[in-house]
Coordinates of C-alpha atoms and ligand atoms in Angstrom, one line a residue:
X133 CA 5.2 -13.3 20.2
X134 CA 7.5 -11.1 21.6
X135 CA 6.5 -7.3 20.9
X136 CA 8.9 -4.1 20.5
X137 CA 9.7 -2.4 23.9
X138 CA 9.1 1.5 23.4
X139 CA 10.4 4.6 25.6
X140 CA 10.0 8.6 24.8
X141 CA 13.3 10.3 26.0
X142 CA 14.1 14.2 25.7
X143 CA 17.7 13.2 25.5
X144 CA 19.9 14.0 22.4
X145 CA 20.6 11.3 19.7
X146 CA 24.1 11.4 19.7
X147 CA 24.9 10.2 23.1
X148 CA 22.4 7.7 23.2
X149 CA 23.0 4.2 24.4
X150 CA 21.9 2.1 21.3
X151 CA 23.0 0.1 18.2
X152 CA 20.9 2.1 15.9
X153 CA 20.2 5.8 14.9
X154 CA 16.9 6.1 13.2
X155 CA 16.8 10.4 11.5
X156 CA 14.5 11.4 8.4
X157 CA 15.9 13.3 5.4
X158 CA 13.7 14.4 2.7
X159 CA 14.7 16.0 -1.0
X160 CA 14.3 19.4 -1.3
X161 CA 12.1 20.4 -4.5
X162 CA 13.0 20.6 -8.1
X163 CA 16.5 18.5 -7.3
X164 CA 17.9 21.0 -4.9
X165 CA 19.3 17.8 -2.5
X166 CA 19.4 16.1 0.2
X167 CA 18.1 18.2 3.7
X168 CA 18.3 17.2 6.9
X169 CA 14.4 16.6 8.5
X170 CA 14.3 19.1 11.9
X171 CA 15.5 17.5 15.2
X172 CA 18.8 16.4 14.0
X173 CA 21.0 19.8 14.8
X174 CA 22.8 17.5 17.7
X175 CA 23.5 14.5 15.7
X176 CA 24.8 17.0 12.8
X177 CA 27.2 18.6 15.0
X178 CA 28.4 15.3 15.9
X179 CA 29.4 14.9 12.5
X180 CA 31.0 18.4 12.1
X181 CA 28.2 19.1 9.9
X182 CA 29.3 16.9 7.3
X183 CA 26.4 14.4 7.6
X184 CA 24.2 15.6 4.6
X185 CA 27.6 15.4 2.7
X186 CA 28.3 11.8 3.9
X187 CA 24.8 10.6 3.3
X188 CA 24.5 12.2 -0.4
X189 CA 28.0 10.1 -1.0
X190 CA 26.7 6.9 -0.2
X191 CA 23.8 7.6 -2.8
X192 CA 21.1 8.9 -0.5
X193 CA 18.1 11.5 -2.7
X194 CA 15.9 11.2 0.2
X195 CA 12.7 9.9 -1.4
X196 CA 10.5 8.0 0.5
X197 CA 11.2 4.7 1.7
X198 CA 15.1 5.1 0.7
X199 CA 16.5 3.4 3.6
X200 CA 20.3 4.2 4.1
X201 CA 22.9 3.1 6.5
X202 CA 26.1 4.9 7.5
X203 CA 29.0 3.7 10.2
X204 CA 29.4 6.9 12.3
X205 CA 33.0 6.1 13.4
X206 CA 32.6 7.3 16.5
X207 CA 31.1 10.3 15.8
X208 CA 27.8 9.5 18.1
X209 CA 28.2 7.2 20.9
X210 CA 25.8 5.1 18.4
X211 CA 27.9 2.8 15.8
X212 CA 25.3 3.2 13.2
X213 CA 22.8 6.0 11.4
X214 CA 20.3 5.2 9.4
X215 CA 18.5 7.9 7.2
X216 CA 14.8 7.0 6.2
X217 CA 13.7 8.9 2.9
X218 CA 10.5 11.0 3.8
X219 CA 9.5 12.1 0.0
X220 CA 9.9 16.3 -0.8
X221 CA 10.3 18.3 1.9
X222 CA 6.9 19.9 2.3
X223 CA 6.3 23.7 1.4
X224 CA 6.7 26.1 4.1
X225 CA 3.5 25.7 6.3
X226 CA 2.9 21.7 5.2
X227 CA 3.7 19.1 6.9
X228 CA 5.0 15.6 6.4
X229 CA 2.0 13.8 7.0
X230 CA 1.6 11.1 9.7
X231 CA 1.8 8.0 7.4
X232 CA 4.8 9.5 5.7
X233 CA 6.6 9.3 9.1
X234 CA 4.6 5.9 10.1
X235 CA 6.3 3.9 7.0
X236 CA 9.9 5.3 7.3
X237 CA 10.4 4.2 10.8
X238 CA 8.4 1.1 9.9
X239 CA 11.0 0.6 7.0
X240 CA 13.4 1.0 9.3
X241 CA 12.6 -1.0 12.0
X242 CA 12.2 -4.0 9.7
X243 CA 15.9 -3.7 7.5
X244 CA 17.5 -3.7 11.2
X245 CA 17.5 -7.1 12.4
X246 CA 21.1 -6.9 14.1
X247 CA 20.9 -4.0 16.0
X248 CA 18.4 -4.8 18.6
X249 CA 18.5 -1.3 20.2
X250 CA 17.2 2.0 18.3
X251 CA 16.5 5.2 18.8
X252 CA 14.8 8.6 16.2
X253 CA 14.4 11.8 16.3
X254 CA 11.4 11.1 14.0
X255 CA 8.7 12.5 16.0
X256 CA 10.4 15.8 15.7
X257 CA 10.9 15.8 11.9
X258 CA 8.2 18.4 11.5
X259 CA 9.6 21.1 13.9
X260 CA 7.5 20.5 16.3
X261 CA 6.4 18.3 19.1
X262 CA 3.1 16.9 17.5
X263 CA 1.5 14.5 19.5
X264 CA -0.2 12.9 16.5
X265 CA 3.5 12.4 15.2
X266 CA 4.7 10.8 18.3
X267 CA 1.5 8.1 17.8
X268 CA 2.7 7.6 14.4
X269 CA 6.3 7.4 15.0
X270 CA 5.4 4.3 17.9
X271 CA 2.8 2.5 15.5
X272 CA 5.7 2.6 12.9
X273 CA 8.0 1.0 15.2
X274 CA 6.3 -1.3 16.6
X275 CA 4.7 -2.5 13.4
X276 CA 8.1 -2.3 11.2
X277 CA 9.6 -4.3 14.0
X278 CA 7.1 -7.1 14.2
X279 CA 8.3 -10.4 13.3
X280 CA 6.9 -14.0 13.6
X281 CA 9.3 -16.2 14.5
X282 CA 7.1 -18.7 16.5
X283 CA 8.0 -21.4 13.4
X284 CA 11.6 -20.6 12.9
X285 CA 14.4 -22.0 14.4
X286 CA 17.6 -19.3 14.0
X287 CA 16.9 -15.8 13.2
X288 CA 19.2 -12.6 13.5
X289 CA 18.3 -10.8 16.3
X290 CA 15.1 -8.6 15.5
X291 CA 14.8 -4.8 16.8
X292 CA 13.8 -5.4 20.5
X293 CA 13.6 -1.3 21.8
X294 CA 12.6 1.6 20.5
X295 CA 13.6 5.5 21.7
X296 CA 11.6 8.2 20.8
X297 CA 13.1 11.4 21.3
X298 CA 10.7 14.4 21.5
X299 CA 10.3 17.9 23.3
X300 CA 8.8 17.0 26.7
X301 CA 8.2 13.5 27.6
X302 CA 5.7 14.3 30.0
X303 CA 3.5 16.8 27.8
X304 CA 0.3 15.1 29.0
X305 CA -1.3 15.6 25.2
X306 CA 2.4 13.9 24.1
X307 CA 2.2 11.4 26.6
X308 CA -1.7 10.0 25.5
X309 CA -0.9 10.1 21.7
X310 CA 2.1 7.9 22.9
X311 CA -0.2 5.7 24.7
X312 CA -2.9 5.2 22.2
X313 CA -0.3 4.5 19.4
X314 CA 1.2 2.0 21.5
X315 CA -2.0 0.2 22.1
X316 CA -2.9 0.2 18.5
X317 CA 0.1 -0.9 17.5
X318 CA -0.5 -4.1 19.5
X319 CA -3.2 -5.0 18.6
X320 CA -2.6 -4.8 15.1
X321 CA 0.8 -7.2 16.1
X322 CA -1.8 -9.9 18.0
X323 CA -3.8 -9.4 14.8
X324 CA -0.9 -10.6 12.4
X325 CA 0.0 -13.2 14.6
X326 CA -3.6 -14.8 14.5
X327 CA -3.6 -14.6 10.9
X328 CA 0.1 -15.7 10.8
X329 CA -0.2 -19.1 13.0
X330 CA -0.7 -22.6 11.4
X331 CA -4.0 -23.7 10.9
X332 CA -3.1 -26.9 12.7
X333 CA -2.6 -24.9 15.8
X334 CA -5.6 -22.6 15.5
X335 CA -8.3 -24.4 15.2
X336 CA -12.1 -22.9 15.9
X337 CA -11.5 -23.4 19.4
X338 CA -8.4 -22.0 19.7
X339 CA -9.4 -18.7 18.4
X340 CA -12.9 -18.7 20.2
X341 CA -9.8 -19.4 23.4
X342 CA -7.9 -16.7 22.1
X343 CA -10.4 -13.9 22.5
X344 CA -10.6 -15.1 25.9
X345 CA -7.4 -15.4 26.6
X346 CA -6.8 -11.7 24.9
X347 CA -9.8 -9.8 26.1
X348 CA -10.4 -10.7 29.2
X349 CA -7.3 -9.3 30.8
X350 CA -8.7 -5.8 29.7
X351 CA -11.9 -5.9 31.5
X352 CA -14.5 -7.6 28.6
X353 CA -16.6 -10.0 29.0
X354 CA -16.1 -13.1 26.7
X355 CA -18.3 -15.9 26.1
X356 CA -18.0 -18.7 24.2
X357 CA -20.9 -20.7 22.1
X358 CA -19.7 -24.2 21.8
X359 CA -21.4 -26.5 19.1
X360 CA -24.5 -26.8 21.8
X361 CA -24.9 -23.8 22.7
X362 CA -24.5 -23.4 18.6
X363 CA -27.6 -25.9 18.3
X364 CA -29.9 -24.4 20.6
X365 CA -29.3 -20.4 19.3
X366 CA -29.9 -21.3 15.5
X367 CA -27.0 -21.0 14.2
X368 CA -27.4 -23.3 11.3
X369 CA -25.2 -21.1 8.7
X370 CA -21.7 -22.0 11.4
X371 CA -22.7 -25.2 12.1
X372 CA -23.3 -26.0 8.5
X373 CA -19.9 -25.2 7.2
X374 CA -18.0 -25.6 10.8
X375 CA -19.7 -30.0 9.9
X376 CA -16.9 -31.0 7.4
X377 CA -14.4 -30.8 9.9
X378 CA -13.2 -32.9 12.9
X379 CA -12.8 -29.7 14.4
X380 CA -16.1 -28.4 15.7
X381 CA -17.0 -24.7 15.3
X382 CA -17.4 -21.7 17.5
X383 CA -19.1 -18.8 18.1
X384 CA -17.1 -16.1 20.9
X385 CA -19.2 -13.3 22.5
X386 CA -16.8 -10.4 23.8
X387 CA -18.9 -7.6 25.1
X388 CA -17.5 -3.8 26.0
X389 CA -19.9 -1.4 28.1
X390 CA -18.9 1.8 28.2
X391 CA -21.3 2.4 31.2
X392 CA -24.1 5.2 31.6
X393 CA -24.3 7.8 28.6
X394 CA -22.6 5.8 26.2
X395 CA -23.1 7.6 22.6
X396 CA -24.4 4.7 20.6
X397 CA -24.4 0.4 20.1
X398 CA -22.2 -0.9 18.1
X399 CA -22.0 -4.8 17.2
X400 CA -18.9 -6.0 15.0
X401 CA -19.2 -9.5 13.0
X402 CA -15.4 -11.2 12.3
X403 CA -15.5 -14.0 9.7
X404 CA -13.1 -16.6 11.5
X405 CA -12.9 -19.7 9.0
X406 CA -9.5 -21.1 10.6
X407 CA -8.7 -22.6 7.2
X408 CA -10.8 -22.6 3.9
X409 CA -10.3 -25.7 1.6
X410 CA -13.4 -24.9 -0.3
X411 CA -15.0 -27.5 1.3
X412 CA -16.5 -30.0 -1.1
X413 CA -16.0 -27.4 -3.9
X414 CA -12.2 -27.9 -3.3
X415 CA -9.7 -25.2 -3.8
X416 CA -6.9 -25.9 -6.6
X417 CA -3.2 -26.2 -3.8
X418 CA -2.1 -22.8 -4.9
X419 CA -5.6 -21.1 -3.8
X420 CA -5.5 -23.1 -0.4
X421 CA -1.6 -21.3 0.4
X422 CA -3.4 -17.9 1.7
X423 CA -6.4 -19.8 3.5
X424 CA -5.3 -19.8 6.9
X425 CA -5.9 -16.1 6.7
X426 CA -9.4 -16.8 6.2
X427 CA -10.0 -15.6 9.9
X428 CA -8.3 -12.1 9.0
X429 CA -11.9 -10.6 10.0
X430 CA -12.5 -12.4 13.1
X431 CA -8.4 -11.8 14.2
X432 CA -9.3 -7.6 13.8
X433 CA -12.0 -7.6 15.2
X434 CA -10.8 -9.6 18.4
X435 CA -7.5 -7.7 18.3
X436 CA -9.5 -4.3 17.9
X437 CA -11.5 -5.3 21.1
X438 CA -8.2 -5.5 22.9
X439 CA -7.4 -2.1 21.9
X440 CA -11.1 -1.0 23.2
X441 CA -10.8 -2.3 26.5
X442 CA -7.5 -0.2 26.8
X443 CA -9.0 3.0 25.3
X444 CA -11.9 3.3 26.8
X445 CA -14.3 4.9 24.3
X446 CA -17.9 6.0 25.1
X447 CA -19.4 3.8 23.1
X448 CA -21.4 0.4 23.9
X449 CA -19.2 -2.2 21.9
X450 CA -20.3 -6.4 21.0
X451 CA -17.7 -8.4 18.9
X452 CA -19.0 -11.6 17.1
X453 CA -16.4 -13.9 16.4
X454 CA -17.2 -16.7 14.2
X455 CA -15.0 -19.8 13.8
X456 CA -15.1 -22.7 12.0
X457 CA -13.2 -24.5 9.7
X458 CA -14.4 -25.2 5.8
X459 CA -13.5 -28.7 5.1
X460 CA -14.0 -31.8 2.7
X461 CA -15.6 -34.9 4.0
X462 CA -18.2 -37.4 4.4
X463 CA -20.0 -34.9 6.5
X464 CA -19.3 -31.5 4.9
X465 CA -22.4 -29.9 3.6
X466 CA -23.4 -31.0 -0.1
X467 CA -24.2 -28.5 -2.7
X468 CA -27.5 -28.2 -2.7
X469 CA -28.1 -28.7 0.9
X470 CA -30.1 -26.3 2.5
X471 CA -29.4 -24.8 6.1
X472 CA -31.7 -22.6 8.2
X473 CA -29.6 -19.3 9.5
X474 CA -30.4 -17.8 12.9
X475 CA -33.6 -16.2 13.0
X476 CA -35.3 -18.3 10.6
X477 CA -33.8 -17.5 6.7
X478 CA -32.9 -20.6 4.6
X479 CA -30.1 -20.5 2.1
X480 CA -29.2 -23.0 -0.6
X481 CA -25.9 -23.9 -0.7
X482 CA -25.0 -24.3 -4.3
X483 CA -21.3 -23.6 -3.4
X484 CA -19.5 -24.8 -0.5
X485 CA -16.5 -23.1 -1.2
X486 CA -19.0 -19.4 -0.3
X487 CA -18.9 -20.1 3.1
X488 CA -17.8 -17.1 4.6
X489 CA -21.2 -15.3 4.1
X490 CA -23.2 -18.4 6.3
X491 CA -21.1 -17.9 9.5
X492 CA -21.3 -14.3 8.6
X493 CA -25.4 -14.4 8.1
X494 CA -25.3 -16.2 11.6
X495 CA -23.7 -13.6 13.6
X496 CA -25.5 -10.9 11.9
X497 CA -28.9 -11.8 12.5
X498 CA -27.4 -12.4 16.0
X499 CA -26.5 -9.1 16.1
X500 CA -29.2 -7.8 14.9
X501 CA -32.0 -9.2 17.0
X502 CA -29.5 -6.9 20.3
X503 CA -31.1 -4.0 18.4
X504 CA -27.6 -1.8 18.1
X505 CA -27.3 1.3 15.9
X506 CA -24.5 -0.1 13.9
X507 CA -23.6 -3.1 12.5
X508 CA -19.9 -3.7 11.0
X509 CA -18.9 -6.7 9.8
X510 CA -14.8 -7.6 8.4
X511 CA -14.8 -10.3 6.4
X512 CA -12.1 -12.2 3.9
X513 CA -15.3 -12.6 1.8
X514 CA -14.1 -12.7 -1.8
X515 CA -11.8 -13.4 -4.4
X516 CA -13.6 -10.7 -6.6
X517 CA -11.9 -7.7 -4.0
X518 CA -8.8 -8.7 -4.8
X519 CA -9.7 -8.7 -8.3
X520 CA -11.2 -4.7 -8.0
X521 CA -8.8 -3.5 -5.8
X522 CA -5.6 -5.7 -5.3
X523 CA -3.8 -5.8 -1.8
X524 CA -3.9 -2.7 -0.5
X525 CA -7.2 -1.4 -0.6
X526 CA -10.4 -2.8 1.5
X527 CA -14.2 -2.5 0.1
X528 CA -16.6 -0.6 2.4
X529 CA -20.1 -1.5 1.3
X530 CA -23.0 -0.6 3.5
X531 CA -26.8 0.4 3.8
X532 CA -26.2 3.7 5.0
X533 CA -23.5 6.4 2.9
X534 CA -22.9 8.0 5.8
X535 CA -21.8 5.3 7.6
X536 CA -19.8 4.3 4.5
X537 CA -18.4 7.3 4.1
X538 CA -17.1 7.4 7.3
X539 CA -15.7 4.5 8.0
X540 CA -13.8 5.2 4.5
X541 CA -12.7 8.6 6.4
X542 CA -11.6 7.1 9.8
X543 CA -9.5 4.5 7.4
X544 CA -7.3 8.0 6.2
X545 CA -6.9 8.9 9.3
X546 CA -5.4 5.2 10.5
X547 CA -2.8 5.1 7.8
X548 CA -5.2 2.8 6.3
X549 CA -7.0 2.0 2.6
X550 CA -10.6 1.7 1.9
X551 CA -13.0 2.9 -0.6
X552 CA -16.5 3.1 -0.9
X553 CA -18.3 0.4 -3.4
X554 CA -22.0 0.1 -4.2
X555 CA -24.6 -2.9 -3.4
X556 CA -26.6 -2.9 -6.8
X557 CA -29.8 -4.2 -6.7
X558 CA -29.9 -5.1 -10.2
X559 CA -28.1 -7.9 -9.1
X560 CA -30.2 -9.1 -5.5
X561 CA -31.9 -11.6 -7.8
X562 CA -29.2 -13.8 -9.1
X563 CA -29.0 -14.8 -5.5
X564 CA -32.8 -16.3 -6.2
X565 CA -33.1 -20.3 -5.2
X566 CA -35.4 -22.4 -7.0
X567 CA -35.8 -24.3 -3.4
X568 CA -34.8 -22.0 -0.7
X569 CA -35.2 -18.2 0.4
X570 CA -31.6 -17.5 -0.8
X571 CA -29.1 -19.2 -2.2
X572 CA -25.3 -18.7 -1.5
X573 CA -23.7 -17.6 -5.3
X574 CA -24.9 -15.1 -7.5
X575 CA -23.6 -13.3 -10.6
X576 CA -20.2 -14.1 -10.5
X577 CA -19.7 -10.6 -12.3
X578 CA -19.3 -8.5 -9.2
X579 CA -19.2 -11.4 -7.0
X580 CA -17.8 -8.9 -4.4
X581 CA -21.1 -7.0 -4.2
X582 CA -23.6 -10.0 -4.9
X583 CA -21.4 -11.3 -1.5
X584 CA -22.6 -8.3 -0.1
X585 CA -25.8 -8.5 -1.2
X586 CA -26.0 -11.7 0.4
X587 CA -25.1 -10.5 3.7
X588 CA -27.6 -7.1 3.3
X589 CA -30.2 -9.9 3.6
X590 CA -30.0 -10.1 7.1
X591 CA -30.0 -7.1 8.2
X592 CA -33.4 -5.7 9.5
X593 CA -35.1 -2.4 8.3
X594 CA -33.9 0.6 11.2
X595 CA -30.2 -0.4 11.3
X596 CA -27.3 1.2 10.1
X597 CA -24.9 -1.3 8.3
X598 CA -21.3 -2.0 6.6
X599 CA -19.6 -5.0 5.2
X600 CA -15.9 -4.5 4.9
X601 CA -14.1 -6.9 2.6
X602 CA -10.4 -7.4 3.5
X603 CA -9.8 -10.9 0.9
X604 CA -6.4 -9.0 -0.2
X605 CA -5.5 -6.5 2.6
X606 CA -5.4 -8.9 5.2
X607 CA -2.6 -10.6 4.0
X608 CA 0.6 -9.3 1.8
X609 CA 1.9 -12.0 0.0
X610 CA 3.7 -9.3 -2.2
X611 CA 6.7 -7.6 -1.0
X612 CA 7.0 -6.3 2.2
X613 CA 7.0 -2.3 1.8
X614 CA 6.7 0.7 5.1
X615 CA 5.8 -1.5 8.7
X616 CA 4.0 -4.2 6.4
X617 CA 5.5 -7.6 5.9
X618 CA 4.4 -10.5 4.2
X619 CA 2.1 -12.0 5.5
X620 CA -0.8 -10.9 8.0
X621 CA -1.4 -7.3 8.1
X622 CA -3.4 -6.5 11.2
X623 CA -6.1 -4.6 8.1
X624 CA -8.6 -2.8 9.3
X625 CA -8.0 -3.0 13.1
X626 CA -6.3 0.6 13.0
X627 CA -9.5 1.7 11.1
X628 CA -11.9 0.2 13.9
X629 CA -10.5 1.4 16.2
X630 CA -10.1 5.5 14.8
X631 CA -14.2 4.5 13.9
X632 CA -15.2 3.4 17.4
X633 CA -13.0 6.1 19.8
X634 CA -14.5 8.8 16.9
X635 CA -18.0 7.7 17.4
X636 CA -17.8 7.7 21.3
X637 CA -16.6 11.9 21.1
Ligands
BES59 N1 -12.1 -17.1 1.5 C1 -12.5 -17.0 0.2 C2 -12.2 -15.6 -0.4 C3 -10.8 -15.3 -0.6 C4 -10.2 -15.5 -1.8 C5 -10.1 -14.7 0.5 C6 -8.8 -15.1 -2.0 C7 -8.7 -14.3 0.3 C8 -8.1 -14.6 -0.9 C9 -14.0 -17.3 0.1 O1 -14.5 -18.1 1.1 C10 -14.3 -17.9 -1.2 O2 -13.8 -19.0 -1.4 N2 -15.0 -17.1 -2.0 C11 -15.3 -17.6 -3.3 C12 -16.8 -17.3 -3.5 C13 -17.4 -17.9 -4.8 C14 -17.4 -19.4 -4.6 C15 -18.8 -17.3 -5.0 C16 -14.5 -16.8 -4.3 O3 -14.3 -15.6 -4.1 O4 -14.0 -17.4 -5.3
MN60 MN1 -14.4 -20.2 0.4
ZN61 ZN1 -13.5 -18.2 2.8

C-alpha cells in the first residue's frame, strides 16, 4: 500500500505550497487559555496576530487530541490550519513529551483525507530543534496517515505528503532521528497491512513469501521451510495445527548478521496463524471477526526485521516466522491427539482452538538449540490478555526480570504499552497430561500466564527469555484515537526495534 511521502524543510509555514497547515497549541495552566506551541511566530503574523483569537472562537481549549480546523482566507498561501491540542503547556524547563507530539500529528494526519498535501511546525513545538522530536513528528505522520485501501473501491483522497519544518535540515543528529523515524514508521505501516489483508489472500505461504519479498531487499537472508523441510526438522507442533487446512504451513528463516563484534544473539519467534477458526474446537462467528490478526506476532516481527536491515544495529539478529492456518476438517488434529514438538517434547492436545503455543513451542526449541543469548517471542496468544489488560497494553512475561524489565522500558520509549506480568509456578501443573509430557490448556484462571507457562517449557536452562502477548494490542477494533486506526496496529514493532538498536550500543 501506498505510504506517506515525508520531507524536512527550514522554510516558513505560511508560504508553504500545501493544502494543509498542521501547528500545536496547548492550554496554559489553571484555565489561563489557549497559547500558541513555539515555531508558529510566522504563521501568527500571517494572521495579524489574531490566530489564538480565531482558534479560541471556533471552540479550541487545546487539550490533547482536540483537532481543530480553520479557513485562513488567504492569510497563508495555505487554504487551511489545523491546530492539534497538545494537553498543558509544560512548566518552564518540561517538555511536551515525544508521544504527546507523536499522536497530534498522527490525529491529524488521519481527520485530513482531502487535503493530500501538509505541512507542521510540530517538530519545533518545544523551542527547540530536538532530534528525538523530529523522529516523533515523522512516525506520527506517517502512522496517522496510514490507510488500507487495498479492499475499497472510492475513497477521498488520503494525506499523500508530509513537510516538516525544523531549524536546520541538514543537522546531521536532525537528519538521522529523521531517518530512523521514517524507517520505523514503515515498518509498523507493512505491519498493519499484514495484519489488515484477507485471510483468503494471505495464506501460510504468502506470508512465509512476504518475508522474502520484504527482507530481502535490505540485505537478510530469508529461508523458507516448506511442509518437507517442516517434516524432516521436527516440527510436529506447525505441522500439527498447519493439517486442518488445504493450505499447508510454513516456517520463514530471516537471518541479520551484524558482522565481527556484534554485542549479543538474539532469536525472535512471530506466531503467524493466517486465520484461527479454533480448529475443531470451533470459534462462535463473532470470536472468528479478529482472527485474521492471528499472525499479528509473526507480521512485527517480519516488519521489525525490515527496520533492522535499514538500521543496522550491532547485534546478531534470527526471526522465526511461523505460519499456518488453524482450521476444521477431516484432517485437523483431534483433541486428544498427541504431536511431538521439535527437539523431542510431546504435548496433548486437549484443545485445538490453543494452537498458537505449538507453532510457537516449534520455533522456540528451534531457536534454542542456535544457542542465542535472548529469546523473544510476540504472540496473539490469549483471550485472557485482553481480559487483564484490554487493547492497549501488551504482557511482557519472561525468565529473566531484567530482560523483562527492559523490554517494558524500551516499550516507553517507542510510544508504546507493556507491563510486566509474572509466570507462577503454582500453576506449571495444571498443564500436567495423563498421556503426554504436556498438555496444551491449563487453569483457565490466568490462562494468560499458564500460556506462558507453556511456552517457558521449551526454553533450555542458560537462556534469557520473554513472551510478549499482543491478543488485544495488535488489533483496535475500538475507536481509532492518536496515529492508531481500527484495525492492525503494527504493536510491538516500535518496541523491538528501540530493544534491539539499544542492545547493540
Ligand atoms: N488466537 C487466540 C487468542 C486471541 C483471542 C487473540 C482474542 C486475539 C483475540 C488463541 O489461539 C486462542 O484461541 N486462545 C484460547 C486459548 C484457550 C483455548 C486455552 C483463548 O484464549 O480462548
Ligand atoms: Mn486459537
Ligand atoms: Zn490463535
Amino acid at each position: 500500500m501506498a505510504r506517506i511521502a515525508s520531507t524536512l524543510t527550514k522554510n516558513t509555514l505560511s508560504t508553504a505550497k500545501v493544502d494543509a497547515l498542521v501547528v500545536g497549541v496547548g492550554a496554559a495552566p489553571a484555565g489561563g487559555g489557549l497559547v500558541l506551541a513555539p515555531g508558529n511566530d510566522d504563521i501568527d503574523k500571517a494572521f495579524k496576530k489574531r490566530l489564538l483569537a480565531a482558534l479560541t472562537a471556533v471552540g479550541a481549549t487545546g487539550k490533547a487530541g482536540e483537532v481543530t480546523k480553520l479557513a485562513t482566507l488567504g492569510a497563508t498561501t495555505a487554504p487551511m490550519l489545523v491546530a492539534v491540542g497538545l494537553g498543558e503547556k509544560p512548566a518552564k524547563g518540561d517538555r511536551w513529551g515525544a508521544e504527546t507530539l507523536r499522536r497530534a500529528i498522527g490525529a491529524a494526519a488521519r481527520q485530513l483525507d482531502g487535503s493530500p498535501r501538509i505541512a507542521t511546525s510540530l517538530a519545533l513545538a518545544n523551542g527547540d530543534n530536538s532530534a528525538a522530536d523530529v523522529a516523533a513528528v515523522v512516525e506520527g505522520a506517517v502512522l496517522g496517515g496510514y490507510r488500507f485501501g487495498r479492499y475499497r473501491s472510492t475513497t477521498k483522497p488520503p494525506v499523500e505528503s508530509v513537510t516538516i519544518v525544523v531549524d536546520n535540515p541538514r543537522d546531521k543528529a536532525v537528519k538521522a532521528a529523521y531517518d530512523r523515524g521514517r524507517a520505523v514508521a514503515d515498518a509498523v505501516a507493512l505491519c498493519r497491512d499484514l495484519v489488515n489483508t484477507a485471510p483468503a489472500d494471505l495464506y501460510p505461504a504468502d506470508l512465509a513469501q512476504a518475508a522474502v519479498d520484504n527482507c530481502g531487499g535490505v540485505g537478510l537472508q530469508v529461508e523458507v521451510l516448506d511442509e518437507k523441510a517442516l517434516k524432516k526438522g521436527g516440527f510436529g507442533g506447525v505441522l500439527g495445527v498447519g493439517q486442518g487446512s488445504t493450505h499447508p504451513p510454513r516456517v520463514a528463516r530471516i537471518t541479520y548478521s551484524a558482522g565481527r563484534g556484534a554485542k549479543a544473539k538474539v532469536h525472535l519467534v512471530g506466531k503467524g496463524i493466517t486465520f484461527d477458526s479454533g480448529g475443531l474446537a470451533l470459534k462462535p462467528a463473532q470470536s472468528m471477526e479478529w482472527m485474521k490478526s492471528d499472525m499479528g506476532g509473526a507480521a512485527a516481527v517480519l516488519s521489525t526485521m525490515t527496520a533492522i536491515g535499514q538500521l543496522k544495529p550491532n547485534v546478531d539478529i534470527v526471526a522465526w516466522i511461523a505460519c499456518a492456518e488453524n482450521m476444521p476438517s477431516g484432517t485437523a488434529i483431534r483433541p486428544s491427539d498427541v504431536l511431538t514438538i521439535k527437539g523431542g517434547k510431546t504435548v496433548e492436545v486437549l484443545n485445538p482452538d490453543a494452537e498458537g503455543r505449538l507453532v510457537m513451542a516449534d520455533c522456540i526449541a528451534a531457536a534454542a538449540a542456535e544457542k542465542p543469548d535472548y529469546i523473544v517471542d510476540v504472540a496473539t496468544l490469549t483471550g485472557a490478555q485482553l481480559v487483564a489488560l484490554g487493547l492497549h497494553v501488551y504482557a511482557v512475561m519472561a525468565n529473566d526480570d531484567e530482560l523483562r524489565d527492559s523490554l517494558v522500558a524500551a516499550a516507553g520509549v517507542a510510544g508504546e504499552q507493556g507491563w510486566p506480568m509474572p509466570l507462577p509456578p503454582e500453576l506449571r501443573k495444571s498443564l500436567d497430561s495423563d498421556v503426554a509430557d504436556i498438555a496444551n490448556i491449563g487453569d483457565r484462571n490466568g490462562g494468560m500466564l499458564t500460556a506462558g507457562l507453556f511456552l517457558k517449557e521449551f526454553v533450555p536452562e542458560g537462556i534469557k527469555w520473554a513472551h510478549l502477548d499482543i491478543a488485544g494490542p495488535a488489533f483496535n477494533t475500538g475507536e481509532p484515537h492518536g496515529y492508531t486506526p481500527k484495525g492492525g496496529t503494527g504493536v510491538p514493532v516500535r518496541t523491538l526495534v528501540e530493544w534491539l538498536t539499544s542492545l547493540g550500543k
